[in-house]
Short mmCIF file of C-alpha atoms in Angstrom, two decimals:
data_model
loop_
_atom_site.label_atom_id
_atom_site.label_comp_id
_atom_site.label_asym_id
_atom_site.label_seq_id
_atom_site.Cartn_x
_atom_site.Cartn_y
_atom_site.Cartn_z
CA UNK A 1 -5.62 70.65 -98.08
CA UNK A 2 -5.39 70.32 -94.24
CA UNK A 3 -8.33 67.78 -92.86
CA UNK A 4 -8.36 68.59 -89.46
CA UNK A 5 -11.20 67.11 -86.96
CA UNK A 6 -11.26 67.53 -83.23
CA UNK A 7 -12.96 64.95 -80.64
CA UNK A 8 -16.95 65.97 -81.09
CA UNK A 9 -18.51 66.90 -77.90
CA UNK A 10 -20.28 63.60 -77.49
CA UNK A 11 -16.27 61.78 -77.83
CA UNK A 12 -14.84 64.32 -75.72
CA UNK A 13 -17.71 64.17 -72.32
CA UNK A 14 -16.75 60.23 -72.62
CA UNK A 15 -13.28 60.74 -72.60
CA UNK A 16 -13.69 63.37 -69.85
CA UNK A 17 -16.05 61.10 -67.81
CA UNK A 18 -13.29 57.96 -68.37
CA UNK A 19 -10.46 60.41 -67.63
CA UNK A 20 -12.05 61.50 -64.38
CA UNK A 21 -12.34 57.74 -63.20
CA UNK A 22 -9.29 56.83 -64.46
CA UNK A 23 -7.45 59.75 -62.43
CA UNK A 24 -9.67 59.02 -59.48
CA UNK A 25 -8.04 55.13 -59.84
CA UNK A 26 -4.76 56.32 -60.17
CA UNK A 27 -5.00 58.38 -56.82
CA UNK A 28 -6.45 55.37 -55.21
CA UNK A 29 -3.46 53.09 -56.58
CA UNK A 30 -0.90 56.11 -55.69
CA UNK A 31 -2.00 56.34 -52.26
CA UNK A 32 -2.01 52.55 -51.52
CA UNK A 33 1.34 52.69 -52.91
CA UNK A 34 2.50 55.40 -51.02
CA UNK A 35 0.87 54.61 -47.57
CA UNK A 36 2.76 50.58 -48.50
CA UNK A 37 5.88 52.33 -48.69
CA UNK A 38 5.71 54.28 -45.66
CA UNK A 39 4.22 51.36 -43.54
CA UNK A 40 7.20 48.99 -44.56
CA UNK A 41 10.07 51.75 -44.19
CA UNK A 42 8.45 52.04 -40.80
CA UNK A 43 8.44 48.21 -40.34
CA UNK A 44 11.47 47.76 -41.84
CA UNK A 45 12.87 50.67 -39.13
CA UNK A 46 10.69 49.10 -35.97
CA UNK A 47 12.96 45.36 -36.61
CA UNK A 48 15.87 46.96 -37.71
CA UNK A 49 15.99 49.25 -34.02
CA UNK A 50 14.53 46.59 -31.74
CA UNK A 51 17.14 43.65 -33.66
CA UNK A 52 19.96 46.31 -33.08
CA UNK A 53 18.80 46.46 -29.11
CA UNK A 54 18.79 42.83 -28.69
CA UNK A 55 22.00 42.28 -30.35
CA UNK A 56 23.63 44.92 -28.40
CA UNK A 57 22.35 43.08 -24.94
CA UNK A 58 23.40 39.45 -26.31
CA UNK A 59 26.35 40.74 -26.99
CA UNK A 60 27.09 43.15 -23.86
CA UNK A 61 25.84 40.79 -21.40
CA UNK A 62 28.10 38.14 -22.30
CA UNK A 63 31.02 39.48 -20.29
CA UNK A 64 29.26 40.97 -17.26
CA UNK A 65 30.95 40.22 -14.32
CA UNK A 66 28.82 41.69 -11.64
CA UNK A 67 24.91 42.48 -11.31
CA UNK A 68 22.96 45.11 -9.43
CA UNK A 69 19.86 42.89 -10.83
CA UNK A 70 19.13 39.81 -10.10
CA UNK A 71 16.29 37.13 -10.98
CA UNK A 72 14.33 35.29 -7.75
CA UNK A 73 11.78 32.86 -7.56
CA UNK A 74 9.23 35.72 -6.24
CA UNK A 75 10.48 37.83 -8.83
CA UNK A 76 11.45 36.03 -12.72
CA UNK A 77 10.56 38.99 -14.76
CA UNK A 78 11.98 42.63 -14.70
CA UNK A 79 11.86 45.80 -16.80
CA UNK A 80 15.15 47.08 -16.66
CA UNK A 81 18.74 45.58 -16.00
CA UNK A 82 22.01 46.77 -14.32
CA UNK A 83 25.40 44.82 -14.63
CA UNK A 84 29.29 45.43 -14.77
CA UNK A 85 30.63 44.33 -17.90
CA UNK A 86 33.43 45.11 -19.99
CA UNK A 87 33.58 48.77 -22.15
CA UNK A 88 34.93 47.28 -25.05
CA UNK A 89 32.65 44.45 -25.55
CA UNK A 90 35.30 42.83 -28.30
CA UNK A 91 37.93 42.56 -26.30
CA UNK A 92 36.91 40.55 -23.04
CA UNK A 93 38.96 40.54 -20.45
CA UNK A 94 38.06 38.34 -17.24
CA UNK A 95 41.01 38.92 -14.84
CA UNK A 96 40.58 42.59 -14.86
CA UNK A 97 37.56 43.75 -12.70
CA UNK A 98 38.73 47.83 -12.19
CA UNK A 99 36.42 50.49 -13.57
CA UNK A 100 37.51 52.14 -16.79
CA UNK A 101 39.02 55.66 -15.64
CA UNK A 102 40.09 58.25 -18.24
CA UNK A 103 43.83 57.15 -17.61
CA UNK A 104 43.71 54.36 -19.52
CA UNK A 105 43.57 52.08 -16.67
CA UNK A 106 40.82 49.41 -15.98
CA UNK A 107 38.31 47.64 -18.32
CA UNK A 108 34.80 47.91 -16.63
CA UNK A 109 31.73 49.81 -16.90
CA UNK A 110 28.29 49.63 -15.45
CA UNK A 111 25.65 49.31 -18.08
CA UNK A 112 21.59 49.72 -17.73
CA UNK A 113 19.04 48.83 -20.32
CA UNK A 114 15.96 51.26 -19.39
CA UNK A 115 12.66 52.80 -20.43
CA UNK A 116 13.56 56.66 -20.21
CA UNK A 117 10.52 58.48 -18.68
CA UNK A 118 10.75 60.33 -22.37
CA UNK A 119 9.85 56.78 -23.83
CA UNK A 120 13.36 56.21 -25.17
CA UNK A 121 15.16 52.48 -24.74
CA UNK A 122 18.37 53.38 -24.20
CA UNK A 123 21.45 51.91 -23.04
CA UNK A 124 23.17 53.94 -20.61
CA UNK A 125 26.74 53.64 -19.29
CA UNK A 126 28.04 54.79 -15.78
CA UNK A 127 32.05 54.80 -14.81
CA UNK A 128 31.59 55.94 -11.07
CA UNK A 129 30.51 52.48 -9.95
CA UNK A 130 26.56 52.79 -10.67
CA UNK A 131 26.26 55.58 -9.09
CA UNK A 132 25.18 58.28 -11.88
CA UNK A 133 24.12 57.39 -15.50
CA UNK A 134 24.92 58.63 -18.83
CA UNK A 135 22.72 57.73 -21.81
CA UNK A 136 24.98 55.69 -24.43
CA UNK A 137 22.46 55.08 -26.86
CA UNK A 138 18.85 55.06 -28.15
CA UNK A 139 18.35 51.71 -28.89
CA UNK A 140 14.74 51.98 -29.93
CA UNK A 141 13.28 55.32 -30.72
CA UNK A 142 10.28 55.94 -28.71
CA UNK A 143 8.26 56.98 -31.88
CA UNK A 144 7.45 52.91 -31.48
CA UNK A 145 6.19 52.56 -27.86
CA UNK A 146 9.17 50.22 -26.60
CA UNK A 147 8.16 48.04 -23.70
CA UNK A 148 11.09 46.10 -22.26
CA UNK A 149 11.41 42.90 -20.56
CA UNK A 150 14.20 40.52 -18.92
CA UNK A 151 12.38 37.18 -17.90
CA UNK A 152 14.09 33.64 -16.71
CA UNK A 153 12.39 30.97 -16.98
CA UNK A 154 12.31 28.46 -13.97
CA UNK A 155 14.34 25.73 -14.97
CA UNK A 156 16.88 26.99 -17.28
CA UNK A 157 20.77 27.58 -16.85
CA UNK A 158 21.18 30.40 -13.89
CA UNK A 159 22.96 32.36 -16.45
CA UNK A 160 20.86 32.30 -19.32
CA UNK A 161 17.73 34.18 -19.88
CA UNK A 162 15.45 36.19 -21.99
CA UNK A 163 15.18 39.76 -23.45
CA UNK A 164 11.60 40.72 -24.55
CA UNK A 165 10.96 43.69 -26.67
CA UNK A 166 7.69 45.14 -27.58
CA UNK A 167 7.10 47.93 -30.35
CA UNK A 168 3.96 49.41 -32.13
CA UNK A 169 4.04 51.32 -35.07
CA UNK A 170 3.55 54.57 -35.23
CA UNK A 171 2.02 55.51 -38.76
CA UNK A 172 0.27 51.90 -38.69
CA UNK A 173 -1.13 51.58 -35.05
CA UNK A 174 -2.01 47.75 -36.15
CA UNK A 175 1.31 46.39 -36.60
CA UNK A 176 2.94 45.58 -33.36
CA UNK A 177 5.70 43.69 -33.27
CA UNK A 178 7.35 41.11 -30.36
CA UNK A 179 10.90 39.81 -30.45
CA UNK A 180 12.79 37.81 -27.67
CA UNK A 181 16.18 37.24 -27.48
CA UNK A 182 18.26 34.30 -25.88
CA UNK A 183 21.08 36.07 -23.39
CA UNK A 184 23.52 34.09 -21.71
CA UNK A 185 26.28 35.62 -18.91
CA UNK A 186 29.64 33.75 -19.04
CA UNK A 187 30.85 34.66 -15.90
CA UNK A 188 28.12 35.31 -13.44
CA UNK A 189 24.28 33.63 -12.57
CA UNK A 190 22.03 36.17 -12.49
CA UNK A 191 19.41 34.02 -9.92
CA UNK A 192 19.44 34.48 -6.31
CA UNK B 1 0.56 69.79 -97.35
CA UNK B 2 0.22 68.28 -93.83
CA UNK B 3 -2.08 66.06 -92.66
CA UNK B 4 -2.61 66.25 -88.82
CA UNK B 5 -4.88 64.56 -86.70
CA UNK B 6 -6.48 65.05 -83.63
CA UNK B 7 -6.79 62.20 -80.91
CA UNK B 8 -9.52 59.85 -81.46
CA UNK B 9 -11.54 57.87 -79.01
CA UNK B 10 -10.58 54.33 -80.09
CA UNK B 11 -6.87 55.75 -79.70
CA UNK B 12 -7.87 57.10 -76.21
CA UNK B 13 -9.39 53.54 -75.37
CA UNK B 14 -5.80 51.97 -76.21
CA UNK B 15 -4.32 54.33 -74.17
CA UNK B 16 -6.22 53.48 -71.82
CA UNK B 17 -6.14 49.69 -71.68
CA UNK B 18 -1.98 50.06 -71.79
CA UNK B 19 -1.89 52.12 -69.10
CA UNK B 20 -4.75 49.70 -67.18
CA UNK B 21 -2.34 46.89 -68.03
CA UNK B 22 0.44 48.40 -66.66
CA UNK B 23 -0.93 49.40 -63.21
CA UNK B 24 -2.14 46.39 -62.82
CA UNK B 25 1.17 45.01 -63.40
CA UNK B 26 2.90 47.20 -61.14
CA UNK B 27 0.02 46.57 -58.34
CA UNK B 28 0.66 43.24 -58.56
CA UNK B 29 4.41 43.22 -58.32
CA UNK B 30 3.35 45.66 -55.34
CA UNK B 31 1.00 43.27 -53.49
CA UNK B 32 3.66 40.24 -54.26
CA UNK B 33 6.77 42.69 -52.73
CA UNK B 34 4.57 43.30 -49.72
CA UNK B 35 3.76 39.36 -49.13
CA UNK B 36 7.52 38.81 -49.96
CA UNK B 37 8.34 41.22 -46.88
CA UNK B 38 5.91 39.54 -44.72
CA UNK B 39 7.22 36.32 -45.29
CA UNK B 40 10.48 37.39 -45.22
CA UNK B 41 9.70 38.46 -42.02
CA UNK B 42 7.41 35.40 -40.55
CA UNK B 43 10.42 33.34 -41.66
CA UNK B 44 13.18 35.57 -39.67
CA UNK B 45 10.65 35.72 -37.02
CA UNK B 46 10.83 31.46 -36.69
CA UNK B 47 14.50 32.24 -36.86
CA UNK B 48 14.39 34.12 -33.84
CA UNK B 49 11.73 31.28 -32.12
CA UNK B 50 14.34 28.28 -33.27
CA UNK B 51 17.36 30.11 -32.15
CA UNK B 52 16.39 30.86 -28.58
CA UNK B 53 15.46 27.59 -27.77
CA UNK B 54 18.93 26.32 -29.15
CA UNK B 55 20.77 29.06 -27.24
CA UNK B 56 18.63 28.03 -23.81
CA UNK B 57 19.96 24.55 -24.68
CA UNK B 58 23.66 25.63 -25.15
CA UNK B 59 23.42 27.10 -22.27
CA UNK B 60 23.41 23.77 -20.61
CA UNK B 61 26.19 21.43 -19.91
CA UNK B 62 27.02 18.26 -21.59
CA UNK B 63 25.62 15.93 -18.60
CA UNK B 64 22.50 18.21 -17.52
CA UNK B 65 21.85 18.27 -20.88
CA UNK B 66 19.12 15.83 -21.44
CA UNK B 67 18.29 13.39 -24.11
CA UNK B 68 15.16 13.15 -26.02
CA UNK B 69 12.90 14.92 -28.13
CA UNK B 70 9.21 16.41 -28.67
CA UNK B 71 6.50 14.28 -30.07
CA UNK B 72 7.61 16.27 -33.55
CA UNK B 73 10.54 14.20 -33.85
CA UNK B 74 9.34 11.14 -32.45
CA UNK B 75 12.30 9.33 -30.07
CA UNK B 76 11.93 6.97 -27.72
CA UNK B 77 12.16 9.17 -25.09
CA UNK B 78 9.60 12.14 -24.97
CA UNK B 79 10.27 14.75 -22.91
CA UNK B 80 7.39 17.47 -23.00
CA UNK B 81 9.00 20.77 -22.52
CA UNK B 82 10.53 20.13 -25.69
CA UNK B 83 7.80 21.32 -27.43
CA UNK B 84 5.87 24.87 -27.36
CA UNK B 85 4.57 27.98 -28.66
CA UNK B 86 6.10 31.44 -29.04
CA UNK B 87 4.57 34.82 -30.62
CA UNK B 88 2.22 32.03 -32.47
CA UNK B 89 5.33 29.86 -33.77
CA UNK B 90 5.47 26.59 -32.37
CA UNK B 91 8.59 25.00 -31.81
CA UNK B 92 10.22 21.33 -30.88
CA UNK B 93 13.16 20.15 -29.96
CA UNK B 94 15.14 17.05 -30.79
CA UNK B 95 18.98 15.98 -28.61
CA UNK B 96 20.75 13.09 -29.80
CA UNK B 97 23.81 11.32 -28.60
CA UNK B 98 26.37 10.47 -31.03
CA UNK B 99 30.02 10.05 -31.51
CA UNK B 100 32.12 10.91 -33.66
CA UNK B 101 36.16 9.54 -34.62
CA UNK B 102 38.55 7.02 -35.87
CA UNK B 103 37.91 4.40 -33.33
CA UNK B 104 33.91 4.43 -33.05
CA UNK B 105 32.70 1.21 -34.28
CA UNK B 106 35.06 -1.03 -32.17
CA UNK B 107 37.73 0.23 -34.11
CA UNK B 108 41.03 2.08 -32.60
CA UNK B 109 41.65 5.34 -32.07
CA UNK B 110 39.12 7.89 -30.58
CA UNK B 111 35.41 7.83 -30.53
CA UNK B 112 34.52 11.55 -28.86
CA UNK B 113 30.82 11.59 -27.83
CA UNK B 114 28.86 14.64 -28.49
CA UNK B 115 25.24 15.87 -28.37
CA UNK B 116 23.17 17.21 -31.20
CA UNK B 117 20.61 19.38 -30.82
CA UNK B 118 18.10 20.40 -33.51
CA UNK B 119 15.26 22.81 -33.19
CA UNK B 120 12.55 23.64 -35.65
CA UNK B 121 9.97 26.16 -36.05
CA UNK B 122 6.66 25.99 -37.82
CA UNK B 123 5.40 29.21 -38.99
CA UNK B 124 2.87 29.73 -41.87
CA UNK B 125 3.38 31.96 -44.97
CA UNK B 126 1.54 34.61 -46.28
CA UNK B 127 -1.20 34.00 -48.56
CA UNK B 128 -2.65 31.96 -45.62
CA UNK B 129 -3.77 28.16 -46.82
CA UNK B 130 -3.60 24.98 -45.35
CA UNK B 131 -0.36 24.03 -47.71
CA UNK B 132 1.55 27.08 -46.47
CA UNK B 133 3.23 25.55 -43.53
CA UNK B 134 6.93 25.86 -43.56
CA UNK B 135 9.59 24.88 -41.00
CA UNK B 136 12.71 26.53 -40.26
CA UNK B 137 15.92 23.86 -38.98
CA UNK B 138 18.74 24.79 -36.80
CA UNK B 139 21.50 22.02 -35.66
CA UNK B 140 24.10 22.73 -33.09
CA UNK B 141 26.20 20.51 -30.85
CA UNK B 142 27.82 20.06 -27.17
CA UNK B 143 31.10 19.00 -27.44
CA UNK B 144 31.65 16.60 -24.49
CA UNK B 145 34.00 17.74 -21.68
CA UNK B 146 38.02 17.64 -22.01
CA UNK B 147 38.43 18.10 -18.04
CA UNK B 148 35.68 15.82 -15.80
CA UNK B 149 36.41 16.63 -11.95
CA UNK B 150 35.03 14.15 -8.84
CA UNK B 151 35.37 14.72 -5.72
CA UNK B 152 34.07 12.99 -2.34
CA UNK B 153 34.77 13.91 1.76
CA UNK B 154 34.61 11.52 4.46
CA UNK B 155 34.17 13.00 8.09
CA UNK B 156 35.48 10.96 11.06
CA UNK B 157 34.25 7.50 11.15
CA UNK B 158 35.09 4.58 13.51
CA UNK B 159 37.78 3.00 11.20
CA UNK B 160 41.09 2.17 13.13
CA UNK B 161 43.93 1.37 10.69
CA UNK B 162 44.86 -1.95 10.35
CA UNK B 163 48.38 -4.00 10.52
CA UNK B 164 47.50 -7.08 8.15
CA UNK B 165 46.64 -5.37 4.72
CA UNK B 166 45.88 -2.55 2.46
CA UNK B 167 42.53 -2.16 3.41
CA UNK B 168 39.89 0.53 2.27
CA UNK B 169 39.67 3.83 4.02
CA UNK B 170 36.23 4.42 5.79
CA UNK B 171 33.67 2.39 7.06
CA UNK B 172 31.58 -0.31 4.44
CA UNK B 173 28.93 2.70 3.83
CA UNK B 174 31.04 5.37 3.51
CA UNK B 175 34.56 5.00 2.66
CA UNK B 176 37.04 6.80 0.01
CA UNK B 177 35.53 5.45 -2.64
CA UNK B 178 34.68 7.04 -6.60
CA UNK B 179 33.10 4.95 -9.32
CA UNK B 180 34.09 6.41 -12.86
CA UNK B 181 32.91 5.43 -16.18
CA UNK B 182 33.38 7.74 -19.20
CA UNK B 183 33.21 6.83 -23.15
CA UNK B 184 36.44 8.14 -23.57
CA UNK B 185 40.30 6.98 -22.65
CA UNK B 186 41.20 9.36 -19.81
CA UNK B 187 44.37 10.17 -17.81
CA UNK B 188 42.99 10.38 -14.44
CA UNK B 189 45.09 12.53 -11.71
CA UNK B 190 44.01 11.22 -7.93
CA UNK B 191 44.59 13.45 -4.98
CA UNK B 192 43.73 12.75 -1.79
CA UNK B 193 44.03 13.98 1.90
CA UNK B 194 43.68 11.98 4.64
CA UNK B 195 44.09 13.67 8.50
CA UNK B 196 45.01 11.13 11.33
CA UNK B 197 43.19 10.66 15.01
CA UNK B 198 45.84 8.81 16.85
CA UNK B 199 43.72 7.94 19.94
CA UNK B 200 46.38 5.79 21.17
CA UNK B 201 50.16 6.32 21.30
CA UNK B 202 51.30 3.80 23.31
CA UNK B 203 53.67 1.43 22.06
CA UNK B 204 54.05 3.39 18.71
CA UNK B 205 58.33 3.96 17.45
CA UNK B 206 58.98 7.27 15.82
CA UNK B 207 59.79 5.10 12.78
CA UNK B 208 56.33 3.36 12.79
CA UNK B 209 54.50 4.66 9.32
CA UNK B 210 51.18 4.04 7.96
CA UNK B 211 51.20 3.43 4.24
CA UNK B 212 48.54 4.78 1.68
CA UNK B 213 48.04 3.57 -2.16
CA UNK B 214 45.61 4.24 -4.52
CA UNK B 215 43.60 1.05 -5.93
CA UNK B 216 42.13 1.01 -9.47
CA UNK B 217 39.22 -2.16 -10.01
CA UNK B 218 41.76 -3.68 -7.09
CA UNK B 219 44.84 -2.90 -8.51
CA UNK B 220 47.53 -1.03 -6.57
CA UNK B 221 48.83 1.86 -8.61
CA UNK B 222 52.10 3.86 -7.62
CA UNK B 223 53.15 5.94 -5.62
CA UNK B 224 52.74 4.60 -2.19
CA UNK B 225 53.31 7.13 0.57
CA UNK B 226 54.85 6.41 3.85
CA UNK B 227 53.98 8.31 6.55
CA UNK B 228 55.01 8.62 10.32
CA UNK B 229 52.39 8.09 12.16
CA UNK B 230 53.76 10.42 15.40
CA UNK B 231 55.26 13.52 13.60
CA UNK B 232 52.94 13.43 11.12
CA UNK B 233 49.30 13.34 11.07
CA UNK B 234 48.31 14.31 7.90
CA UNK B 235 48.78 11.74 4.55
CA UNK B 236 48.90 13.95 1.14
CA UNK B 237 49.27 11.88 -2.04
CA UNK B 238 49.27 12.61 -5.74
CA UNK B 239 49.59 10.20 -8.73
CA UNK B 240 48.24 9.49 -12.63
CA UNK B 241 46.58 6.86 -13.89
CA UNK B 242 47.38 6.74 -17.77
CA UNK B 243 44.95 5.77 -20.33
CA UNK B 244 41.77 4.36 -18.39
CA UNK B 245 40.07 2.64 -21.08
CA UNK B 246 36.34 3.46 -21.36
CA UNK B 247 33.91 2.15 -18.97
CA UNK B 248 33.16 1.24 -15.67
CA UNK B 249 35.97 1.51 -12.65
CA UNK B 250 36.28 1.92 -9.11
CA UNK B 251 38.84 3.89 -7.74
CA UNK B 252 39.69 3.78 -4.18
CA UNK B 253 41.99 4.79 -1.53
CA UNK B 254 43.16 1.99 1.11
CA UNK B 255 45.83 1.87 4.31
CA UNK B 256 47.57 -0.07 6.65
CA UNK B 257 50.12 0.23 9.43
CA UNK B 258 53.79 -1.46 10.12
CA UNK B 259 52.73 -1.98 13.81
CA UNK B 260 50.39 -3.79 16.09
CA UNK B 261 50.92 -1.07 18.61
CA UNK B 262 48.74 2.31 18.90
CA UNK B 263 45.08 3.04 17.52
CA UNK B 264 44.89 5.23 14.41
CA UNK B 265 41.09 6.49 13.40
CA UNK B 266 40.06 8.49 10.78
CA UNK B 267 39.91 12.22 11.59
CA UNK B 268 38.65 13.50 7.96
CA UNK B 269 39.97 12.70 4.43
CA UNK B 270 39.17 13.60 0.78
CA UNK B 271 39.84 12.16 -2.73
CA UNK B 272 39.33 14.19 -5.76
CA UNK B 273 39.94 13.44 -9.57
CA UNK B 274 40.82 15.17 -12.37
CA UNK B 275 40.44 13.41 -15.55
CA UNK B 276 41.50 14.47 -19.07
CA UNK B 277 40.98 13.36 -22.32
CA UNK B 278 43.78 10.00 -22.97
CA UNK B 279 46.03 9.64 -25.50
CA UNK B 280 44.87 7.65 -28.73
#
């Protein structure tokens, strides 16, 4: 004999009025999961972009041998930054201050760190002297707002000073973040 | 003959508790991953605070480097701007001279002296509470200086060679003169220039010479030059001075003349040293 009994009406309504609660919990939980996710890829991407752009300066700047910008007592903070420095930043060579030219000869470029009018922080790269740019690299994405700073602070080394970038998030308007970087120039003072 | 059953309520209440338990479980590893990150970050972010004051103090050179520390570290000398705040991390400072060799403690051999600088960030983790407070630690030296270079000019001064004795070049306030003292043995390499105002001739043989030697704490240390005073104006000398023990010493430049005859001022002169690390 088969004994067979569904849920009664009374069992299933509860179970239906749990269910519905338990879903509506589950979307909740799902969707603080997922927006979590989302907000630390996107933190995770703002440090990872702006970390990449102040390595790239600390370790660009280091071999600049000439500057188009310079720091002055009426004038310690700037927002972008022009200097000659070498194209292959591994292999530094001091004597050798000729512009890189497609033959092969010379070692130097001139380099700018800029806010693009599109938003972009880019590096860009010029090998006629600093007379027209190229854009190298997007250093941070402008997705994140990048405001950029180069400050020296009265009293420290003529050759050392800071890089300052801000970022905001763009999925999470809330978290901004601010990161400053030591830079130091071997060769040159970059204070009037 | 089969016996199936349908679903019951208690059964749907067990299900029910399992899967409570295991959202809550994975909401908490959730919440604990995200205060992980945060801290990971706070943490990175002190990084960042520690390691740009220890770069801006890199930057410096052993002697304008200066000595002391924050009220953090509490030294006997406090110097203020070794202490502040950035991006809500406060930071201090901390530079300390000490040496390091063989011969440190009065013993022989080398003692080099070098700086040490540590900085340290405070930053707070995630839950926020009043035990929370970590600090982050970074140590870095400056090595002190192989090469040390002196140098000191004299423009003309009223200081007329003399015949009876080696005697200093320059007046009694300004004469060619350099007081040394480093920690370390060093070979010292003296050059000097010294350009001749004869104001007088007369009386003065082409074989008339005015000798130069360089003087260490009163010492007379080779080579002397010999100079003619008529056909040649100018006095260029070069000579080491191996293995200056540590200390204080006065290193000087002097002169005299073979003759009576003539008067010999000082036009201009200059004395500059180069001194390297000494042997052991």
């Amino acid at each position: 004999m088969i004994k067979r009994r569904a849920l009664s009406l009374i069992e299933f309504l509860i179970t239906m009025v749990i269910m519905t609660f338990v879903f509506a919990g589950l979307i909740v939980v799902f969707s603080f999961l997922f927006k979590n996710i989302v907000y630390n890829f996107e933190r995770s991407d703002m440090y990872g972009q702006v970390t990449y752009a102040l390595d790239d300066m600390r370790l660009r700047f280091i071999s600049a041998i000439e500057t188009k910008t310079m720091f002055s007592s009426s004038n310690n903070e700037v927002d972008f930054f022009e200097f000659k420095g070498e194209k292959d930043i591994y292999n530094i060579r001091p004597n050798d201050a000729t512009l890189y030219s497609a033959t092969g000869s010379g070692s130097k470029v001139w380099y700018r760190y800029s806010l693009k009018d599109d938003g972009n922080l880019v590096l860009e790269v010029s090998f006629d002297d600093g007379n027209t740019y190229q854009v190298s690299d997007v250093l941070v994405d402008k997705r994140y707002r990048p405001r950029l700073s180069f400050v020296y602070v009265e009293g420290d080394e003529p050759n050392f000073f800071e890089a300052d970038i801000k970022v905001v998030g763009e999925k999470n308007s809330a978290l901004e973040m601010d990161l400053t970087e030591g830079i130091q120039t071997w060769f040159i003072g970059v204070v009037k | 003959m089969s016996n199936k059953k349908a679903i019951n309520l208690i059964e749907i209440l067990v299900c029910l508790v399992i899967i409570g338990l295991g959202v809550t479980v994975s909401m908490r590893i959730m919440v604990n991953g995200k205060i992980f990150c945060k801290n990971s970050e706070i943490k990175s972010d002190a990084m960042r605070v520690a390691s740009l004051q220890m770069e801006r103090l890199l930057a410096q050179s052993y002697d304008t480097l200066k000595t002391g520390c924050s009220d953090f570290f509490g030294c006997d000398d406090i110097i203020n701007y070794y202490s502040g705040s950035e991006n809500g991390i406060s930071w201090d400072v901390s530079v300390e001279q000490k040496e390091e060799g063989d011969g440190c403690g009065g013993l022989s051999g080398k003692c080099i002296p070098y700086k040490e600088i540590t900085t340290t960030a405070l930053y707070r983790e995630e839950p926020l509470s009043a035990d929370k407070y970590r600090r982050v630690y970074l140590k870095n030296i400056v090595s002190y200086p192989y090469i040390h270079i002196k140098q000191m000019s004299l423009n003309a001064v009223d200081d007329f060679v003399g015949a009876g004795g080696y005697t200093v070049v320059g007046d009694s306030a300004d004469s060619l003169r350099i007081e040394i003292d480093y920690p370390i043995k060093k070979n010292i390499i003296v050059l000097y220039n010294i350009a001749l105002d004869v104001e007088d001739s007369s009386g003065i043989q082409p074989v008339d010479t005015i000798f130069t030697k360089c003087f260490m704490d009163g010492y007379g240390k080779n080579v002397v030059t010999r100079t003619p005073i008529i056909t040649q104006p100018l006095i260029n000398n070069m000579i080491e001075i191996h293995n200056v023990e540590p200390g204080e010493h006065v290193i000087e430049v002097k002169w005299y003349k073979d003759t009576t005859q003539g008067s010999i001022n000082l036009k201009k002169a200059n004395l500059i040293l180069i001194a390297f690390e000494g042997d052991k």
